[in-house]
């Protein structure tokens, strides 16, 4: 589990590297806020959703057999949104496009030690 203060694209990479797994994010499942949709800075709403930090959101993994129940019931009164899955493979993050293509997701969020 990690807070998304550095952005989903960056923080998912931290989890993948530390866990030694591939995280697959489904583009069609990534929540896009109204603010991201309304931004007029030249970046797409999806890029805002992937790269902007969010101090009050968490990214976490659960065993696949528990995911559906957790998504239905939430956690401690808070809604849970499934955005992808974890699989064995080289550590990193992939983005699955709506057409099924999978491509590496670059870390576009905040980097502390650039």
Short mmCIF file of N, CA, C and O in Angstrom, two decimals:
data_model
loop_
_atom_site.label_atom_id
_atom_site.label_comp_id
_atom_site.label_asym_id
_atom_site.label_seq_id
_atom_site.Cartn_x
_atom_site.Cartn_y
_atom_site.Cartn_z
N UNK A 1 0.85 -1.17 0.00
CA UNK A 1 0.00 0.00 0.00
C UNK A 1 0.90 1.23 0.00
O UNK A 1 1.95 1.24 0.64
N UNK A 2 0.43 2.24 -0.73
CA UNK A 2 1.18 3.50 -0.80
C UNK A 2 0.18 4.62 -1.06
O UNK A 2 -0.83 4.43 -1.74
N UNK A 3 0.46 5.79 -0.48
CA UNK A 3 -0.39 6.94 -0.82
C UNK A 3 0.06 7.46 -2.18
O UNK A 3 1.19 7.22 -2.61
N UNK A 4 -0.83 8.12 -2.87
CA UNK A 4 -0.55 8.56 -4.23
C UNK A 4 -0.10 10.01 -4.30
O UNK A 4 -0.37 10.72 -5.26
N UNK A 5 0.63 10.44 -3.29
CA UNK A 5 1.06 11.84 -3.25
C UNK A 5 2.02 12.20 -4.39
O UNK A 5 2.12 13.36 -4.76
N UNK A 6 2.70 11.22 -4.95
CA UNK A 6 3.62 11.49 -6.06
C UNK A 6 3.00 11.18 -7.42
O UNK A 6 3.66 11.31 -8.44
N UNK A 7 1.75 10.75 -7.44
CA UNK A 7 1.08 10.41 -8.69
C UNK A 7 1.04 8.91 -8.91
O UNK A 7 1.98 8.19 -8.57
N UNK A 8 -0.06 8.43 -9.47
CA UNK A 8 -0.26 7.00 -9.70
C UNK A 8 0.86 6.39 -10.54
O UNK A 8 1.38 5.32 -10.23
N UNK A 9 1.27 7.07 -11.62
CA UNK A 9 2.29 6.49 -12.50
C UNK A 9 3.61 6.28 -11.77
O UNK A 9 4.31 5.29 -12.00
N UNK A 10 3.97 7.18 -10.88
CA UNK A 10 5.23 7.04 -10.12
C UNK A 10 5.08 6.08 -8.96
O UNK A 10 5.93 5.20 -8.75
N UNK A 11 4.01 6.23 -8.18
CA UNK A 11 3.86 5.42 -6.98
C UNK A 11 3.59 3.95 -7.30
O UNK A 11 4.06 3.07 -6.58
N UNK A 12 2.89 3.66 -8.38
CA UNK A 12 2.70 2.26 -8.79
C UNK A 12 4.05 1.64 -9.13
O UNK A 12 4.30 0.47 -8.84
N UNK A 13 4.94 2.43 -9.71
CA UNK A 13 6.28 1.94 -10.01
C UNK A 13 7.06 1.59 -8.75
O UNK A 13 7.80 0.61 -8.73
N UNK A 14 6.88 2.39 -7.70
CA UNK A 14 7.55 2.08 -6.42
C UNK A 14 7.08 0.74 -5.89
O UNK A 14 7.89 -0.09 -5.45
N UNK A 15 5.76 0.50 -5.92
CA UNK A 15 5.21 -0.77 -5.42
C UNK A 15 5.72 -1.94 -6.27
O UNK A 15 6.13 -2.97 -5.74
N UNK A 16 5.71 -1.76 -7.59
CA UNK A 16 6.17 -2.83 -8.48
C UNK A 16 7.64 -3.18 -8.22
O UNK A 16 7.98 -4.37 -8.12
N UNK A 17 8.47 -2.16 -8.11
CA UNK A 17 9.90 -2.42 -7.89
C UNK A 17 10.14 -3.10 -6.54
O UNK A 17 10.89 -4.07 -6.44
N UNK A 18 9.53 -2.59 -5.50
CA UNK A 18 9.74 -3.15 -4.16
C UNK A 18 9.17 -4.56 -4.03
O UNK A 18 9.67 -5.36 -3.24
N UNK A 19 8.14 -4.88 -4.80
CA UNK A 19 7.50 -6.18 -4.73
C UNK A 19 8.01 -7.16 -5.77
O UNK A 19 7.68 -8.35 -5.73
N UNK A 20 8.77 -6.67 -6.75
CA UNK A 20 9.31 -7.54 -7.79
C UNK A 20 8.25 -8.09 -8.72
O UNK A 20 8.34 -9.25 -9.13
N UNK A 21 7.26 -7.26 -9.07
CA UNK A 21 6.15 -7.70 -9.91
C UNK A 21 5.87 -6.68 -11.01
O UNK A 21 6.39 -5.56 -10.99
N UNK A 22 5.02 -7.08 -11.94
CA UNK A 22 4.50 -6.18 -12.95
C UNK A 22 3.10 -5.76 -12.53
O UNK A 22 2.27 -6.61 -12.19
N UNK A 23 2.85 -4.47 -12.53
CA UNK A 23 1.51 -3.95 -12.26
C UNK A 23 0.91 -3.54 -13.60
O UNK A 23 1.54 -2.80 -14.37
N UNK A 24 -0.28 -4.02 -13.87
CA UNK A 24 -0.99 -3.71 -15.11
C UNK A 24 -2.16 -2.80 -14.76
O UNK A 24 -3.07 -3.20 -14.03
N UNK A 25 -2.13 -1.57 -15.25
CA UNK A 25 -3.21 -0.61 -15.02
C UNK A 25 -4.07 -0.57 -16.27
O UNK A 25 -3.56 -0.41 -17.38
N UNK A 26 -5.36 -0.71 -16.07
CA UNK A 26 -6.33 -0.66 -17.17
C UNK A 26 -6.74 0.80 -17.39
O UNK A 26 -7.36 1.41 -16.52
N UNK A 27 -6.38 1.35 -18.53
CA UNK A 27 -6.71 2.74 -18.82
C UNK A 27 -8.20 3.03 -18.59
O UNK A 27 -8.56 4.06 -18.01
N UNK A 28 -9.05 2.12 -19.02
CA UNK A 28 -10.50 2.36 -18.93
C UNK A 28 -11.03 2.35 -17.49
O UNK A 28 -12.15 2.79 -17.26
N UNK A 29 -10.22 1.88 -16.53
CA UNK A 29 -10.66 1.82 -15.14
C UNK A 29 -10.10 2.95 -14.28
O UNK A 29 -10.49 3.09 -13.12
N UNK A 30 -9.19 3.75 -14.82
CA UNK A 30 -8.58 4.83 -14.04
C UNK A 30 -9.61 5.94 -13.83
O UNK A 30 -10.11 6.51 -14.80
N UNK A 31 -9.94 6.25 -12.57
CA UNK A 31 -10.89 7.34 -12.32
C UNK A 31 -10.29 8.68 -12.76
O UNK A 31 -9.12 8.96 -12.50
N UNK A 32 -11.10 9.48 -13.41
CA UNK A 32 -10.66 10.80 -13.85
C UNK A 32 -11.58 11.83 -13.19
O UNK A 32 -12.79 11.83 -13.42
N UNK A 33 -10.99 12.68 -12.38
CA UNK A 33 -11.76 13.68 -11.65
C UNK A 33 -12.28 14.77 -12.59
O UNK A 33 -11.75 14.95 -13.70
N UNK A 34 -13.27 15.49 -12.13
CA UNK A 34 -13.78 16.62 -12.91
C UNK A 34 -12.67 17.64 -13.15
O UNK A 34 -12.57 18.21 -14.24
N UNK A 35 -11.84 17.87 -12.13
CA UNK A 35 -10.75 18.85 -12.27
C UNK A 35 -9.78 18.41 -13.36
O UNK A 35 -9.32 19.25 -14.15
N UNK A 36 -9.47 17.12 -13.44
CA UNK A 36 -8.57 16.63 -14.50
C UNK A 36 -9.22 16.81 -15.86
O UNK A 36 -8.55 17.18 -16.83
N UNK A 37 -10.52 16.57 -15.93
CA UNK A 37 -11.23 16.73 -17.20
C UNK A 37 -11.34 18.18 -17.65
O UNK A 37 -11.41 18.47 -18.83
N UNK A 38 -11.33 19.09 -16.67
CA UNK A 38 -11.48 20.53 -16.96
C UNK A 38 -10.16 21.24 -17.17
O UNK A 38 -10.15 22.40 -17.57
N UNK A 39 -9.04 20.61 -16.87
CA UNK A 39 -7.74 21.27 -16.96
C UNK A 39 -7.47 21.71 -18.40
O UNK A 39 -7.81 21.00 -19.35
N UNK A 40 -6.89 22.86 -18.54
CA UNK A 40 -6.61 23.42 -19.87
C UNK A 40 -5.12 23.73 -20.02
O UNK A 40 -4.74 24.78 -20.50
N UNK A 41 -4.28 22.78 -19.63
CA UNK A 41 -2.84 23.00 -19.69
C UNK A 41 -2.17 22.20 -20.80
O UNK A 41 -0.95 22.11 -20.85
N UNK A 42 -2.96 21.60 -21.67
CA UNK A 42 -2.41 20.84 -22.79
C UNK A 42 -2.21 19.36 -22.51
O UNK A 42 -1.94 18.60 -23.43
N UNK A 43 -2.32 18.95 -21.24
CA UNK A 43 -2.21 17.53 -20.93
C UNK A 43 -3.61 16.92 -20.92
O UNK A 43 -4.58 17.56 -20.55
N UNK A 44 -3.70 15.66 -21.30
CA UNK A 44 -4.99 14.99 -21.36
C UNK A 44 -5.51 14.72 -19.95
O UNK A 44 -4.72 14.64 -18.99
N UNK A 45 -6.82 14.55 -19.79
CA UNK A 45 -7.36 14.16 -18.49
C UNK A 45 -6.71 12.88 -17.96
O UNK A 45 -6.46 12.76 -16.76
N UNK A 46 -6.41 11.92 -18.83
CA UNK A 46 -5.77 10.68 -18.39
C UNK A 46 -4.39 10.97 -17.80
O UNK A 46 -4.03 10.42 -16.75
N UNK A 47 -3.60 11.82 -18.46
CA UNK A 47 -2.28 12.14 -17.91
C UNK A 47 -2.38 12.81 -16.55
O UNK A 47 -1.58 12.55 -15.66
N UNK A 48 -3.36 13.68 -16.37
CA UNK A 48 -3.58 14.27 -15.05
C UNK A 48 -3.88 13.17 -14.02
O UNK A 48 -3.34 13.16 -12.93
N UNK A 49 -4.76 12.24 -14.38
CA UNK A 49 -5.14 11.16 -13.45
C UNK A 49 -3.94 10.27 -13.12
O UNK A 49 -3.82 9.79 -11.99
N UNK A 50 -3.06 10.05 -14.07
CA UNK A 50 -1.90 9.18 -13.86
C UNK A 50 -0.75 9.89 -13.13
O UNK A 50 -0.02 9.26 -12.37
N UNK A 51 -0.57 11.18 -13.37
CA UNK A 51 0.64 11.85 -12.91
C UNK A 51 0.46 12.82 -11.75
O UNK A 51 1.42 13.12 -11.04
N UNK A 52 -0.73 13.36 -11.55
CA UNK A 52 -0.93 14.34 -10.48
C UNK A 52 -0.98 13.63 -9.13
O UNK A 52 -1.57 12.57 -9.00
N UNK A 53 -0.37 14.22 -8.14
CA UNK A 53 -0.37 13.65 -6.80
C UNK A 53 -1.72 13.81 -6.13
O UNK A 53 -2.48 14.73 -6.42
N UNK A 54 -2.02 12.89 -5.24
CA UNK A 54 -3.29 12.93 -4.51
C UNK A 54 -3.03 12.40 -3.10
O UNK A 54 -2.88 11.21 -2.90
N UNK A 55 -2.97 13.32 -2.13
CA UNK A 55 -2.63 12.94 -0.75
C UNK A 55 -3.68 12.08 -0.07
O UNK A 55 -3.40 11.45 0.93
N UNK A 56 -4.89 12.06 -0.58
CA UNK A 56 -5.96 11.34 0.10
C UNK A 56 -6.43 10.11 -0.65
O UNK A 56 -7.55 9.65 -0.47
N UNK A 57 -5.58 9.58 -1.51
CA UNK A 57 -5.88 8.35 -2.24
C UNK A 57 -4.78 7.33 -1.94
O UNK A 57 -3.62 7.69 -1.77
N UNK A 58 -5.17 6.05 -1.91
CA UNK A 58 -4.23 4.97 -1.65
C UNK A 58 -4.25 3.97 -2.79
O UNK A 58 -5.30 3.71 -3.37
N UNK A 59 -3.10 3.42 -3.08
CA UNK A 59 -2.97 2.31 -4.02
C UNK A 59 -2.56 1.10 -3.21
O UNK A 59 -1.60 1.16 -2.44
N UNK A 60 -3.31 0.01 -3.36
CA UNK A 60 -2.94 -1.21 -2.63
C UNK A 60 -3.34 -2.42 -3.44
O UNK A 60 -4.11 -2.34 -4.39
N UNK A 61 -2.75 -3.55 -3.08
CA UNK A 61 -3.04 -4.80 -3.76
C UNK A 61 -3.69 -5.76 -2.78
O UNK A 61 -3.47 -5.68 -1.57
N UNK A 62 -4.51 -6.63 -3.31
CA UNK A 62 -5.12 -7.72 -2.54
C UNK A 62 -5.09 -8.97 -3.40
O UNK A 62 -5.00 -8.88 -4.62
N UNK A 63 -5.17 -10.15 -2.78
CA UNK A 63 -5.25 -11.37 -3.59
C UNK A 63 -6.45 -11.30 -4.54
O UNK A 63 -7.52 -10.78 -4.18
N UNK A 64 -6.27 -11.82 -5.73
CA UNK A 64 -7.32 -11.74 -6.77
C UNK A 64 -8.66 -12.28 -6.27
O UNK A 64 -9.71 -11.72 -6.61
N UNK A 65 -8.64 -13.34 -5.46
CA UNK A 65 -9.90 -13.93 -5.02
C UNK A 65 -10.66 -13.03 -4.04
O UNK A 65 -11.84 -13.26 -3.78
N UNK A 66 -10.04 -11.99 -3.53
CA UNK A 66 -10.71 -11.06 -2.61
C UNK A 66 -11.10 -9.75 -3.28
O UNK A 66 -11.83 -8.94 -2.70
N UNK A 67 -10.63 -9.51 -4.48
CA UNK A 67 -10.80 -8.21 -5.13
C UNK A 67 -12.26 -7.84 -5.37
O UNK A 67 -12.68 -6.72 -5.07
N UNK A 68 -13.06 -8.75 -5.90
CA UNK A 68 -14.45 -8.44 -6.22
C UNK A 68 -15.24 -8.09 -4.96
O UNK A 68 -15.98 -7.10 -4.93
N UNK A 69 -15.07 -8.88 -3.92
CA UNK A 69 -15.79 -8.61 -2.67
C UNK A 69 -15.37 -7.27 -2.07
O UNK A 69 -16.22 -6.51 -1.58
N UNK A 70 -14.10 -6.96 -2.13
CA UNK A 70 -13.62 -5.70 -1.58
C UNK A 70 -14.16 -4.53 -2.39
O UNK A 70 -14.58 -3.51 -1.84
N UNK A 71 -14.18 -4.67 -3.70
CA UNK A 71 -14.71 -3.60 -4.54
C UNK A 71 -16.19 -3.37 -4.27
O UNK A 71 -16.66 -2.24 -4.21
N UNK A 72 -16.93 -4.45 -4.08
CA UNK A 72 -18.38 -4.33 -3.78
C UNK A 72 -18.63 -3.71 -2.42
O UNK A 72 -19.50 -2.88 -2.27
N UNK A 73 -17.87 -4.17 -1.41
CA UNK A 73 -18.15 -3.77 -0.04
C UNK A 73 -17.36 -2.58 0.46
O UNK A 73 -17.69 -2.00 1.49
N UNK A 74 -16.32 -2.20 -0.24
CA UNK A 74 -15.49 -1.10 0.23
C UNK A 74 -14.61 -1.53 1.39
O UNK A 74 -14.54 -2.69 1.77
N UNK A 75 -13.96 -0.56 1.99
CA UNK A 75 -13.04 -0.81 3.08
C UNK A 75 -13.22 0.29 4.12
O UNK A 75 -13.01 1.47 3.81
N UNK A 76 -13.66 -0.09 5.30
CA UNK A 76 -13.86 0.86 6.40
C UNK A 76 -14.75 2.03 5.98
O UNK A 76 -14.48 3.18 6.29
N UNK A 77 -15.80 1.71 5.23
CA UNK A 77 -16.75 2.74 4.82
C UNK A 77 -16.30 3.57 3.63
O UNK A 77 -16.95 4.55 3.27
N UNK A 78 -15.21 3.19 3.00
CA UNK A 78 -14.68 3.94 1.86
C UNK A 78 -14.78 3.09 0.60
O UNK A 78 -14.45 1.91 0.62
N UNK A 79 -15.23 3.72 -0.48
CA UNK A 79 -15.34 3.01 -1.76
C UNK A 79 -13.95 2.60 -2.25
O UNK A 79 -12.97 3.30 -2.03
N UNK A 80 -13.90 1.45 -2.90
CA UNK A 80 -12.66 0.92 -3.48
C UNK A 80 -12.89 0.75 -4.97
O UNK A 80 -13.91 0.22 -5.40
N UNK A 81 -11.91 1.18 -5.77
CA UNK A 81 -12.00 1.07 -7.22
C UNK A 81 -10.84 0.22 -7.72
O UNK A 81 -9.68 0.55 -7.50
N UNK A 82 -11.16 -0.88 -8.39
CA UNK A 82 -10.12 -1.71 -9.00
C UNK A 82 -9.67 -1.03 -10.29
O UNK A 82 -10.49 -0.65 -11.13
N UNK A 83 -8.36 -0.87 -10.45
CA UNK A 83 -7.83 -0.22 -11.65
C UNK A 83 -6.90 -1.13 -12.44
O UNK A 83 -6.38 -0.73 -13.47
N UNK A 84 -6.69 -2.35 -11.96
CA UNK A 84 -5.79 -3.23 -12.68
C UNK A 84 -5.49 -4.50 -11.93
O UNK A 84 -6.29 -4.94 -11.10
N UNK A 85 -4.32 -5.04 -12.20
CA UNK A 85 -3.94 -6.32 -11.60
C UNK A 85 -2.42 -6.39 -11.46
O UNK A 85 -1.70 -5.54 -11.98
N UNK A 86 -1.99 -7.42 -10.76
CA UNK A 86 -0.56 -7.67 -10.54
C UNK A 86 -0.25 -9.04 -11.14
O UNK A 86 -1.03 -9.97 -11.01
N UNK A 87 0.90 -9.14 -11.78
CA UNK A 87 1.31 -10.43 -12.32
C UNK A 87 2.81 -10.57 -12.18
O UNK A 87 3.53 -9.58 -11.99
N UNK A 88 3.26 -11.81 -12.29
CA UNK A 88 4.70 -12.02 -12.25
C UNK A 88 5.30 -11.45 -13.53
O UNK A 88 4.65 -11.38 -14.56
N UNK A 89 6.53 -11.06 -13.42
CA UNK A 89 7.21 -10.48 -14.56
C UNK A 89 8.22 -9.47 -14.08
O UNK A 89 8.37 -9.26 -12.88
N UNK A 90 8.89 -8.84 -15.00
CA UNK A 90 9.90 -7.86 -14.59
C UNK A 90 9.22 -6.70 -13.86
O UNK A 90 8.13 -6.27 -14.24
N UNK A 91 9.85 -6.19 -12.80
CA UNK A 91 9.25 -5.09 -12.06
C UNK A 91 9.00 -3.88 -12.95
O UNK A 91 9.89 -3.45 -13.70
N UNK A 92 7.79 -3.38 -12.91
CA UNK A 92 7.43 -2.22 -13.70
C UNK A 92 5.93 -2.09 -13.79
O UNK A 92 5.18 -2.88 -13.22
N UNK A 93 5.51 -1.07 -14.52
CA UNK A 93 4.08 -0.77 -14.67
C UNK A 93 3.75 -0.73 -16.15
O UNK A 93 4.46 -0.09 -16.94
N UNK A 94 2.68 -1.41 -16.51
CA UNK A 94 2.16 -1.39 -17.87
C UNK A 94 0.79 -0.73 -17.87
O UNK A 94 0.03 -0.86 -16.90
N UNK A 95 0.47 -0.05 -18.95
CA UNK A 95 -0.85 0.53 -19.15
C UNK A 95 -1.52 -0.23 -20.28
O UNK A 95 -0.96 -0.32 -21.39
N UNK A 96 -2.68 -0.83 -19.99
CA UNK A 96 -3.43 -1.52 -21.05
C UNK A 96 -4.42 -0.54 -21.63
O UNK A 96 -5.31 -0.03 -20.96
N UNK A 97 -4.24 -0.26 -22.91
CA UNK A 97 -5.12 0.64 -23.65
C UNK A 97 -6.45 -0.05 -23.93
O UNK A 97 -6.54 -1.28 -23.90
N UNK A 98 -7.50 0.72 -24.24
CA UNK A 98 -8.80 0.11 -24.52
C UNK A 98 -8.79 -0.90 -25.67
O UNK A 98 -9.60 -1.82 -25.69
N UNK A 99 -7.83 -0.78 -26.60
CA UNK A 99 -7.75 -1.74 -27.71
C UNK A 99 -6.97 -3.00 -27.33
O UNK A 99 -6.74 -3.86 -28.17
N UNK A 100 -6.52 -3.10 -26.06
CA UNK A 100 -5.81 -4.28 -25.60
C UNK A 100 -4.29 -4.18 -25.62
O UNK A 100 -3.60 -5.02 -25.06
N UNK A 101 -3.76 -3.15 -26.30
CA UNK A 101 -2.30 -2.98 -26.31
C UNK A 101 -1.80 -2.70 -24.90
O UNK A 101 -2.44 -1.96 -24.15
N UNK A 102 -0.67 -3.27 -24.56
CA UNK A 102 -0.02 -2.99 -23.28
C UNK A 102 1.29 -2.29 -23.56
O UNK A 102 2.08 -2.74 -24.40
N UNK A 103 1.51 -1.18 -22.88
CA UNK A 103 2.74 -0.43 -23.07
C UNK A 103 3.30 0.02 -21.73
O UNK A 103 2.53 0.23 -20.79
N UNK A 104 4.61 0.15 -21.63
CA UNK A 104 5.19 0.61 -20.37
C UNK A 104 4.64 1.99 -20.00
O UNK A 104 4.48 2.85 -20.87
N UNK A 105 4.34 2.16 -18.73
CA UNK A 105 3.85 3.44 -18.25
C UNK A 105 5.04 4.19 -17.64
O UNK A 105 5.65 3.71 -16.68
N UNK A 106 5.38 5.30 -18.21
CA UNK A 106 6.49 6.09 -17.68
C UNK A 106 6.04 6.76 -16.38
O UNK A 106 4.88 7.12 -16.22
N UNK A 107 6.98 6.92 -15.47
CA UNK A 107 6.70 7.60 -14.21
C UNK A 107 6.68 9.10 -14.49
O UNK A 107 7.71 9.70 -14.77
N UNK A 108 5.50 9.69 -14.45
CA UNK A 108 5.37 11.11 -14.76
C UNK A 108 5.01 11.96 -13.57
O UNK A 108 4.80 13.16 -13.71
N UNK A 109 4.94 11.35 -12.40
CA UNK A 109 4.60 12.10 -11.20
C UNK A 109 5.83 12.78 -10.61
O UNK A 109 6.87 12.87 -11.23
N UNK A 110 5.68 13.22 -9.38
CA UNK A 110 6.73 13.94 -8.69
C UNK A 110 7.89 12.99 -8.36
O UNK A 110 7.69 11.90 -7.89
N UNK A 111 9.10 13.45 -8.63
CA UNK A 111 10.31 12.70 -8.30
C UNK A 111 11.09 13.53 -7.29
O UNK A 111 11.51 14.65 -7.57
N UNK A 112 11.34 12.96 -6.12
CA UNK A 112 11.99 13.69 -5.03
C UNK A 112 13.47 14.01 -5.30
O UNK A 112 13.97 15.01 -4.85
N UNK A 113 14.15 13.12 -6.00
CA UNK A 113 15.60 13.27 -6.13
C UNK A 113 16.04 13.41 -7.57
O UNK A 113 16.95 12.74 -8.03
N UNK A 114 15.42 14.28 -8.32
CA UNK A 114 15.84 14.52 -9.71
C UNK A 114 17.10 15.29 -9.75
O UNK A 114 17.38 16.16 -9.04
#
